Short mmCIF file of C-alpha atoms in Angstrom, two decimals:
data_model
loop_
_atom_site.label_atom_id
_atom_site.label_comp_id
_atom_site.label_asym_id
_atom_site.label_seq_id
_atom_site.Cartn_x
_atom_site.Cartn_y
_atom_site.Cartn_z
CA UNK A 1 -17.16 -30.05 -27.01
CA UNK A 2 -20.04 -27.90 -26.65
CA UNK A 3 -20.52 -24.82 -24.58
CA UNK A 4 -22.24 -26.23 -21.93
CA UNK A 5 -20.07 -29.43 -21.69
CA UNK A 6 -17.20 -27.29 -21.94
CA UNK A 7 -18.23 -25.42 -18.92
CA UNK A 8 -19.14 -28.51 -16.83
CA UNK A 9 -15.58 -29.58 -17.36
CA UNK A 10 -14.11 -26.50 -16.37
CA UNK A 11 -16.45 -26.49 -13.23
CA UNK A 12 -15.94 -29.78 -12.20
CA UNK A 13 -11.86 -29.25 -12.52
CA UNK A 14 -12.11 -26.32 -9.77
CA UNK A 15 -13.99 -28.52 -7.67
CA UNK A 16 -11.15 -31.11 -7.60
CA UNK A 17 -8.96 -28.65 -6.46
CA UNK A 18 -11.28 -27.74 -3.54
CA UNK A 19 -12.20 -31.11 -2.56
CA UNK A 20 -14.86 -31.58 0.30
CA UNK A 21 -16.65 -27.97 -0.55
CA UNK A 22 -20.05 -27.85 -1.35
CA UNK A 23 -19.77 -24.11 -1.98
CA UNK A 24 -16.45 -23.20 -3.24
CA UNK A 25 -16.26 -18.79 -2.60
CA UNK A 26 -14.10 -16.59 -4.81
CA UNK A 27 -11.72 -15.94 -2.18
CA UNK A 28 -12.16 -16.64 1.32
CA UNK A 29 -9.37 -16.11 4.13
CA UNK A 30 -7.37 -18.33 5.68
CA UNK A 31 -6.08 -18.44 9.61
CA UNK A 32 -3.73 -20.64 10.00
CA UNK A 33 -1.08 -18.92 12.34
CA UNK A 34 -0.46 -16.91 15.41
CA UNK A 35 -4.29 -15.30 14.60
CA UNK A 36 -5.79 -16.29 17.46
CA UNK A 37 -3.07 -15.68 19.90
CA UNK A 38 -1.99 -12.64 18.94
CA UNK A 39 -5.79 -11.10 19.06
CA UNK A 40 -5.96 -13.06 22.41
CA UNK A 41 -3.13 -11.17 23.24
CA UNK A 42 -4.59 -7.56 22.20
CA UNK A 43 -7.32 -8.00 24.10
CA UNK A 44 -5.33 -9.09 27.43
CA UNK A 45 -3.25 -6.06 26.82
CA UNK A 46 -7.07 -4.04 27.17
CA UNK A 47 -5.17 -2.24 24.12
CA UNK A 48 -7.76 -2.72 21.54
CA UNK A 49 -8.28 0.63 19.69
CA UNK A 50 -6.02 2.34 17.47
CA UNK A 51 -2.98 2.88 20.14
CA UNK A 52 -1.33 -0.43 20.34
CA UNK A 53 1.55 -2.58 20.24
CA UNK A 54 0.69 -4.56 17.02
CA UNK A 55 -0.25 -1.72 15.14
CA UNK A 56 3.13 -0.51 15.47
CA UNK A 57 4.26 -3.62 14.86
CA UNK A 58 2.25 -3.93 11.78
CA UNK A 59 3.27 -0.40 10.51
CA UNK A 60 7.24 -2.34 10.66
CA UNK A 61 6.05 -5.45 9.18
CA UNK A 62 4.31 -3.49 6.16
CA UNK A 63 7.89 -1.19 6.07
CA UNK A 64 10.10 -4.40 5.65
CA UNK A 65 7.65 -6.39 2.98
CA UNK A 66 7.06 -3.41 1.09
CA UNK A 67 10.88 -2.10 1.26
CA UNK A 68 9.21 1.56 1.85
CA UNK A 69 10.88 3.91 4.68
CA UNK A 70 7.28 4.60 6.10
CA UNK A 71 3.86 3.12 6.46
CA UNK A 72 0.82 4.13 8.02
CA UNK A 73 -1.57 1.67 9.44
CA UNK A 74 -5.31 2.75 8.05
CA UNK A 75 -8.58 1.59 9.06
CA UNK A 76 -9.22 0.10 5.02
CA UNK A 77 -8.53 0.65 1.84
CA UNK A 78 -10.28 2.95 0.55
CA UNK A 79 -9.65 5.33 3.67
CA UNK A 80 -5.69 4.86 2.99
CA UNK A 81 -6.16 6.05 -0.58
CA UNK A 82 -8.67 9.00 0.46
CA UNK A 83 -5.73 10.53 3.03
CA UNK A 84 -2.57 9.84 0.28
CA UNK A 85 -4.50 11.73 -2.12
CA UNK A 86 -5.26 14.47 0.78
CA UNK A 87 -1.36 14.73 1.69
CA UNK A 88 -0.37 14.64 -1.84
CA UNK A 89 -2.26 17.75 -1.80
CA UNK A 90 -5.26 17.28 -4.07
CA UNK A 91 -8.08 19.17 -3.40
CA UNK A 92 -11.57 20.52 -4.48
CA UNK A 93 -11.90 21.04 -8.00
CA UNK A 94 -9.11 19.05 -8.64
CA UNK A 95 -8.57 16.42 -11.72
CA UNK A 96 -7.61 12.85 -10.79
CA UNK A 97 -6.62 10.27 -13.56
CA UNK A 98 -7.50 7.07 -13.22
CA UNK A 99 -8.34 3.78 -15.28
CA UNK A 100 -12.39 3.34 -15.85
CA UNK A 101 -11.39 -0.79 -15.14
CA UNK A 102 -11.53 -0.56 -11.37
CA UNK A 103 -13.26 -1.30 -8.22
CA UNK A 104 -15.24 2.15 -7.00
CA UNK A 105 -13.29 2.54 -3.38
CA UNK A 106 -10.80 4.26 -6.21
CA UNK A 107 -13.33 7.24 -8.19
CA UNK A 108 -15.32 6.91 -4.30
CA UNK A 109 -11.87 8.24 -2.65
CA UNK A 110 -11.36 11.22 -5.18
CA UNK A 111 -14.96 12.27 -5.08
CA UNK A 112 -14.84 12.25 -1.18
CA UNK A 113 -12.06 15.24 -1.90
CA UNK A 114 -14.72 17.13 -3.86
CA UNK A 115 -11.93 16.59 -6.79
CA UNK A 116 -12.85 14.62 -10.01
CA UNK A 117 -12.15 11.60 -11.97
CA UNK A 118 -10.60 11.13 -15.06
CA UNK A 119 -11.30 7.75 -16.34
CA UNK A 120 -8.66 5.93 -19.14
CA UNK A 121 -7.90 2.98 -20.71
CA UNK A 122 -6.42 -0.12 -19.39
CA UNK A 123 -3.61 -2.14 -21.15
CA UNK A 124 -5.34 -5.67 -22.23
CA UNK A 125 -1.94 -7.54 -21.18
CA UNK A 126 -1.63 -6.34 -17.15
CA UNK A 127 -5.23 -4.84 -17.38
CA UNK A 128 -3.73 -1.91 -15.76
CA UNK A 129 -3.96 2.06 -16.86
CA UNK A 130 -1.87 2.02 -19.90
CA UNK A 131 1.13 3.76 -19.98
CA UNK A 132 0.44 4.83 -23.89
CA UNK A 133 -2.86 5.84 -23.19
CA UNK A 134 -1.46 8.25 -20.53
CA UNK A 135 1.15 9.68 -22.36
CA UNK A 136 -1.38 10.48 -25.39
CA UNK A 137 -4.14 11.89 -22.71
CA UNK A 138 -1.85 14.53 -21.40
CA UNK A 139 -0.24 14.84 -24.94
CA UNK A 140 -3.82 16.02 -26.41
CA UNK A 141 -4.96 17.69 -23.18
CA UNK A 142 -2.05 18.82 -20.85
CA UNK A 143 -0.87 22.03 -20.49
CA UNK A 144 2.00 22.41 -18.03
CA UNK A 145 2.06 25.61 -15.59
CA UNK A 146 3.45 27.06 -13.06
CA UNK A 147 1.11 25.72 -10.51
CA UNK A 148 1.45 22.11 -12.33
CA UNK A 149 -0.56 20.35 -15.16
CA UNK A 150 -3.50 21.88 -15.96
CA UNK A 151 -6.48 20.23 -18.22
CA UNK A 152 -6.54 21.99 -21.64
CA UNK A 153 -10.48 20.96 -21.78
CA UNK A 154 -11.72 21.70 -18.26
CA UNK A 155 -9.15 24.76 -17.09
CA UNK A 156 -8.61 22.36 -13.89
CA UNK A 157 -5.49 20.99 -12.24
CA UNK A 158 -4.58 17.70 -12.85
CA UNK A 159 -3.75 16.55 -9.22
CA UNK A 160 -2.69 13.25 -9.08
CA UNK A 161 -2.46 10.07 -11.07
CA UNK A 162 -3.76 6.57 -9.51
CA UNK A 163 -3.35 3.43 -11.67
CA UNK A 164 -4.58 0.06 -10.00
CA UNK A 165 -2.43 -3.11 -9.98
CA UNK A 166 -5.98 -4.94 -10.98
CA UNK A 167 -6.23 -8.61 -9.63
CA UNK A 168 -2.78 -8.52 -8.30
CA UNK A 169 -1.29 -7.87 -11.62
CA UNK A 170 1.72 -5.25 -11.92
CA UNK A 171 0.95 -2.40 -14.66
CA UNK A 172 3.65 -0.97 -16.23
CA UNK A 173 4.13 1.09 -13.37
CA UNK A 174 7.75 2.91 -13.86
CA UNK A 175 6.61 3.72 -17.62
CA UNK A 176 3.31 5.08 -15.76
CA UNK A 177 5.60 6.86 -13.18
CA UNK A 178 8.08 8.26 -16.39
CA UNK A 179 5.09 10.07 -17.81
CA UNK A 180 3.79 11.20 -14.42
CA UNK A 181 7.16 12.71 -13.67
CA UNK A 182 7.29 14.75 -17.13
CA UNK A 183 4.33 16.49 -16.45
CA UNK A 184 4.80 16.94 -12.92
CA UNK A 185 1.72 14.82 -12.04
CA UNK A 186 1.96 13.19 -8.45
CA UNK A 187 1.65 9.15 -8.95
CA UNK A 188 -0.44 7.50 -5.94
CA UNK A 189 -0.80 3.55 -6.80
CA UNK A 190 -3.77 1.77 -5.19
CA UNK A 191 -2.54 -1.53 -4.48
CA UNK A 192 -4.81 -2.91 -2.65
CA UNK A 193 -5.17 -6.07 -4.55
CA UNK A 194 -1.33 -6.29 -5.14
CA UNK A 195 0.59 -6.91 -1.56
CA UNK A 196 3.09 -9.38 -2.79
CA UNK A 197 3.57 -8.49 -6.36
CA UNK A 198 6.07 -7.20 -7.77
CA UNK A 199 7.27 -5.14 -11.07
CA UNK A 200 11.30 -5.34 -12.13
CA UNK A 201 12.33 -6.56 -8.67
CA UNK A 202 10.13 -3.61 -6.71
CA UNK A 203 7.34 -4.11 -4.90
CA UNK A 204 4.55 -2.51 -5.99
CA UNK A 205 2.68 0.53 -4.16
CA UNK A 206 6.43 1.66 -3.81
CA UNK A 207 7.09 3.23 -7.45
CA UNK A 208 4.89 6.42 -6.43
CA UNK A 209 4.51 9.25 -4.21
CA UNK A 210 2.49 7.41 -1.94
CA UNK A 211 1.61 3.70 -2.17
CA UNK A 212 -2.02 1.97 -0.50
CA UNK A 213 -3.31 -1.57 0.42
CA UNK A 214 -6.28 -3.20 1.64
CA UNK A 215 -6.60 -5.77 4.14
CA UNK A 216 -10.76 -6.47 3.69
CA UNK A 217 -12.18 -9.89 4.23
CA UNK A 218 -11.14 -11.15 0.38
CA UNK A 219 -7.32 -10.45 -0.07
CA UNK A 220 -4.48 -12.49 -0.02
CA UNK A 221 -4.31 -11.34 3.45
CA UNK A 222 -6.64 -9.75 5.95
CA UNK A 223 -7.94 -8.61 8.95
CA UNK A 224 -11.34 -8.01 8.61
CA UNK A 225 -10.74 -4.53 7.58
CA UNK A 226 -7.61 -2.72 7.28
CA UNK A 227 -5.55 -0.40 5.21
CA UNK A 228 -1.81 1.10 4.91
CA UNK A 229 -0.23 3.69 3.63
CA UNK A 230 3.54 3.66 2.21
CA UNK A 231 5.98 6.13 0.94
CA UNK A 232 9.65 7.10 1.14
CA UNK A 233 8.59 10.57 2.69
CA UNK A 234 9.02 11.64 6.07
CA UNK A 235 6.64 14.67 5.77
CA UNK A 236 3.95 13.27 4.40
CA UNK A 237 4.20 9.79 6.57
CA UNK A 238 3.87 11.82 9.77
CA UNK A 239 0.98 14.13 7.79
CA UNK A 240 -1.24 11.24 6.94
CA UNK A 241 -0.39 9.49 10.77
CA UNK A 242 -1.43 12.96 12.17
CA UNK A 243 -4.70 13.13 10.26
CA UNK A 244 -5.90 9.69 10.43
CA UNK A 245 -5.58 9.95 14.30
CA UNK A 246 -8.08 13.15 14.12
CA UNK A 247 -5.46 15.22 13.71
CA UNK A 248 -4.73 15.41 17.89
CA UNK A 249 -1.63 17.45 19.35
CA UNK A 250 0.02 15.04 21.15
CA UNK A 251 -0.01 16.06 24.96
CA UNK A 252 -0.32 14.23 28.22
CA UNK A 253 -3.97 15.17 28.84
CA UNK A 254 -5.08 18.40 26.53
CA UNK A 255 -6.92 17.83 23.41
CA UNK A 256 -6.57 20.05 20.99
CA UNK A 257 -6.39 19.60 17.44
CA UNK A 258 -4.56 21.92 14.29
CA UNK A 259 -6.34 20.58 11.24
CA UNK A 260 -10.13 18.72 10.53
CA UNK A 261 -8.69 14.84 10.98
CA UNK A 262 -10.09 11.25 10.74
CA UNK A 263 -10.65 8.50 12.58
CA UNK A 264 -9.20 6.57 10.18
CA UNK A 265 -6.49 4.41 12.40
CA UNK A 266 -6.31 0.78 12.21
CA UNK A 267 -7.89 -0.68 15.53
CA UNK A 268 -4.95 -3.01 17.74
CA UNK A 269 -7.43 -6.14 17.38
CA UNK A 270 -7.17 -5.76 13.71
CA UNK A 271 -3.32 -5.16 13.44
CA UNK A 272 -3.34 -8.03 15.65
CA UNK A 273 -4.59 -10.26 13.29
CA UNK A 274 -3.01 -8.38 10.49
CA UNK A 275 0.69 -9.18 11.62
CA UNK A 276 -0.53 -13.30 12.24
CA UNK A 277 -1.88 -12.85 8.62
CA UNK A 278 1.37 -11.00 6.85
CA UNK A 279 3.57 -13.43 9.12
CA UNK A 280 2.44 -16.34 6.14
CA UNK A 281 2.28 -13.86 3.31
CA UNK A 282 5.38 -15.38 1.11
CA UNK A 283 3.70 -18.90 1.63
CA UNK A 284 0.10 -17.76 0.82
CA UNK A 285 1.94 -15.98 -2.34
CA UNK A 286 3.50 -19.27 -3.30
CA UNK A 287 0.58 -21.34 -2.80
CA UNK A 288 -1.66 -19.28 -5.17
CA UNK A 289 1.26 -18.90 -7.64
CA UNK A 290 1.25 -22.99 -7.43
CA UNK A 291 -2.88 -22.69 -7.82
CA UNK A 292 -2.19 -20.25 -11.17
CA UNK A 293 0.21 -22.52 -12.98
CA UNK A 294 -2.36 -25.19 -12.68
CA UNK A 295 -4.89 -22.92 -13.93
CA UNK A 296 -2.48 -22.03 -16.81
CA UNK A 297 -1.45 -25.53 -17.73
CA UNK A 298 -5.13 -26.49 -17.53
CA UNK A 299 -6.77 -23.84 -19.41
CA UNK A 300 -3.96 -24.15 -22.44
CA UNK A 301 -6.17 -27.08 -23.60
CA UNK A 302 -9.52 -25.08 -23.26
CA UNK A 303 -10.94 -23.54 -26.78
CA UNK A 304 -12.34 -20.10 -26.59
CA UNK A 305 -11.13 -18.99 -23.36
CA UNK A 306 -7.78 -17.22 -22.41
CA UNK A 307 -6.01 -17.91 -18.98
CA UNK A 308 -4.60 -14.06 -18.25
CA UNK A 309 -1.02 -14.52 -16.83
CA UNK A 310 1.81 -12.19 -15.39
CA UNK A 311 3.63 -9.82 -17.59
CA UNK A 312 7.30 -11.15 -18.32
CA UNK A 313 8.91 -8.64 -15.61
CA UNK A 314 6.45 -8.41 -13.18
CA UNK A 315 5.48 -11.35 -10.38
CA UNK A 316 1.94 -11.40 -9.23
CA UNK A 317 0.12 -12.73 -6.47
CA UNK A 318 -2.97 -13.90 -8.68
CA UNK A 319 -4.92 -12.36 -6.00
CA UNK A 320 -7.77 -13.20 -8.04
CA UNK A 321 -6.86 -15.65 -11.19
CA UNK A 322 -8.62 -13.97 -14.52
CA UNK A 323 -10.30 -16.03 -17.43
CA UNK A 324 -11.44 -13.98 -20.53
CA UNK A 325 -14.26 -15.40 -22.99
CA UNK A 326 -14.90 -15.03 -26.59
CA UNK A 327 -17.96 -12.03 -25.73
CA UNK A 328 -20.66 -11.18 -22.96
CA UNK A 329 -22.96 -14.14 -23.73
CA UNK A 330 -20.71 -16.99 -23.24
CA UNK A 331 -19.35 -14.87 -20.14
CA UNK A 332 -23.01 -14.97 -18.99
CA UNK A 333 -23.59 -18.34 -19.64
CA UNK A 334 -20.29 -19.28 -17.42
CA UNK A 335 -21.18 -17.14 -14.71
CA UNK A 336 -24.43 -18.59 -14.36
CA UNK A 337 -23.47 -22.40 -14.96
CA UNK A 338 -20.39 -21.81 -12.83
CA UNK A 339 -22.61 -19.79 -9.66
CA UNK A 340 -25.62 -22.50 -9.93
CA UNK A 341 -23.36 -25.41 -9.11
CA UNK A 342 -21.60 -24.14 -6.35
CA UNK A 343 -18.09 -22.43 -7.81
CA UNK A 344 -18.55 -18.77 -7.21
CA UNK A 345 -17.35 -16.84 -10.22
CA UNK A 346 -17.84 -13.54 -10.73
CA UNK A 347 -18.06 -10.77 -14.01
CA UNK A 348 -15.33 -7.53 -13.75
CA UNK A 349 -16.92 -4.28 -12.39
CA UNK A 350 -19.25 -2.32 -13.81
CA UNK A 351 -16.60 0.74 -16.42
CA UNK A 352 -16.98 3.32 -13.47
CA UNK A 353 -17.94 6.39 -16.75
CA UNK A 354 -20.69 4.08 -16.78
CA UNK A 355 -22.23 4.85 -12.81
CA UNK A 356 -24.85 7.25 -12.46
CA UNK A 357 -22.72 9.63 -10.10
CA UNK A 358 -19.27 9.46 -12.40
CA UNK A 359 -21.55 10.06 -16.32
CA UNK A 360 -20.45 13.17 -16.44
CA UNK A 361 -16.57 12.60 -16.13
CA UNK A 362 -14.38 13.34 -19.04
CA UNK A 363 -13.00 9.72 -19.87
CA UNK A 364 -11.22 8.43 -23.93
CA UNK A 365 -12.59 6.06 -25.71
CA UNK A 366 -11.96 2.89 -22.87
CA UNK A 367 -12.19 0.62 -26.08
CA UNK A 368 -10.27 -1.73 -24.11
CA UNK A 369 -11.79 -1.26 -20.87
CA UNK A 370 -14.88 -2.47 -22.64
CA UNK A 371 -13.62 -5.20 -24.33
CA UNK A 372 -12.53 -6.81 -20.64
CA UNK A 373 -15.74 -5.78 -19.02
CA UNK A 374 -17.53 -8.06 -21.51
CA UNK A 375 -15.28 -11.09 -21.66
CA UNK A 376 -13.94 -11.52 -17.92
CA UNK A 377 -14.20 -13.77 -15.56
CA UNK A 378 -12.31 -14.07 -12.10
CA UNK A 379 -12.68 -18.03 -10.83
CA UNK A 380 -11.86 -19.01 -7.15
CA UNK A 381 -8.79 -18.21 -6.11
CA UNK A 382 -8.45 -19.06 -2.03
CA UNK A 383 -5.28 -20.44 -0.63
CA UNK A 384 -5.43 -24.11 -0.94
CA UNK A 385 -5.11 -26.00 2.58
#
């Protein structure tokens, strides 16, 4: 079969499992539950900015799926990772590491800090920040201290560590936290693709200091926008609520304020439809888990491209399902073949040591990181109705 026959078969196999789409999108949402009432109902209540009954609610809901004591409703993502790195105390002129495989809310939420990425490797098998890689980083590099880890190479703390559960796909997250812990290194995990996986029987975000999530437009579930916090400490649950609501002393009338805040709470319309969404999460889990091991079975029979699946102890939510090809050019060719008829596929990110603003950041030598930029390929992945 040749290349472009072989990709006209894969195409028109995702199009039988959209039937009735002319366009099929990467990942689009799906509201099929209390949604509209319960946003009906926000809006009745006149409750509709970040004080609210359902973000309350939502800030349980996220407590009992997660299995964390705490959780802090955030107005995205990358605004929930910006204030765990804040109360984990990083700060300007810090050191960050992170994995150069990642989407740029994560290098974006350390710079807004005035504190620095360090970009690693990835493992190929969860394409997650290796756990080796770590270890040898701070092996050749770290220098404990008395006011923690410092960088042998720069002179500056090492601040935090934030690995990304890429795609939905655990990383080897309590090896990652092991090394964290010996050198004293807080461990944030951005999750934000990975509500409803889990690694060993935990749910991820919750191996960490501090766990985050994002709710945007594309994930397994959403509301638009959206973000959340999680961790098993008090202090810094009640820091990070404090700050996000622009840091206010709560009174009856007076406003007054004891540190420079954010407005960085989740809106009541938004949690709204957040709890209708996270109300179906198990069942949007399970049917993309159904939609991977139809990928898997299919693609076993494909030549020259490999079907990425779960590690043996971790279970994923195939946020977005992963193909990799033999190099760049026949990943170009698919991406074009696949995009021009209709089935919206799409290449990894750009390596983040690679973006003009991040050059200059002390990264190793990514080998791997590079070898998945130039052979991946995430295919549609939206709940099937």
């Amino acid at each position: 079969m040749g290349q472009s026959s072989k990709f006209s078969h894969i195409i028109d196999f995702i199009k039988t499992l959209y039937p009735g789409q002319d366009f099929i999108p990467l990942h689009e949402p799906r509201f099929t539950g209390n949604e509209k009432k319960y946003v009906a109902d926000a809006i009745d209540s006149t409750f509709v900015s970040s004080v609210g009954a359902y973000v309350n609610r939502f800030e349980e809901m996220m407590q009992e799926i997660t299995g964390a004591k705490y959780a802090v409703a955030t107005v995205n993502g990358t605004a929930a990772l910006h204030m765990a790195l804040l109360v984990a105390g990083v700060k300007q002129g810090d050191e960050v590491l992170t994995q150069d495989l990642s989407f740029i809310a994560t290098a974006n939420a350390i710079s807004y800090i005035g504190a620095k990425p360090v970009f690693l490797d990835i493992d190929r098998k969860n394409l997650g920040l290796s756990a080796d890689v770590l270890q040898a980083f701070l092996d050749e590099w770290g220098q404990k201290g008395a006011e923690g880890t410092i960088n042998k190479k720069t002179g500056n703390r090492i601040a935090a560590c934030v690995p990304m559960h890429s795609f939905g796909f655990p990383c080897e997250i309590d090896r990652i936290a092991a090394v964290c812990s010996e050198w004293n290194i807080p461990l944030i995990e951005d999750a934000a693709e990975s509500l409803g996986s889990y690694y060993k029987g935990k749910h991820t975000g919750t191996f960490g200091l501090l766990g985050t999530y994002s709710f945007n437009g594309n994930k397994t579930v959403t509301c638009g926008g959206g973000g959340a916090i999680v961790t098993n400490n008090e202090q810094l649950a009640k820091l990070a609520k404090h700050l996000t609501t622009q840091a206010k002393v709560p009174h009856a009338w007076e406003f007054n304020h004891d540190y420079i805040g954010y407005n960085y709470r989740m809106p009541n319309l938004n949690a709204a439809l957040a709890c209708a969404q996270l109300e179906q999460l198990a069942g949007f889990v399970e049917n993309k888990r159904k939609l991977a091991a139809t990928y898997k079975a299919f693609f076993q029979d494909i030549a020259g491209i490999a079907y990425c699946e779960e590690a043996k102890e971790a279970k994923a939510n195939y946020w977005l399902n992963v193909l990799l090809l033999d190099n760049r050019e026949e990943r170009d060719a698919f991406l074009a073949e696949a995009n021009n008829n209709g089935v919206m596929s799409r290449p990894a990110w750009t390596l983040m040591h690679k973006l003009p603003m991040f050059r200059d950041c002390q990264h190793d030598s990514v080998a791997v990181s590079q070898w998945v930029e130039d052979r991946l390929v995430n295919i549609p992945s939206s709940v099937r109705v």
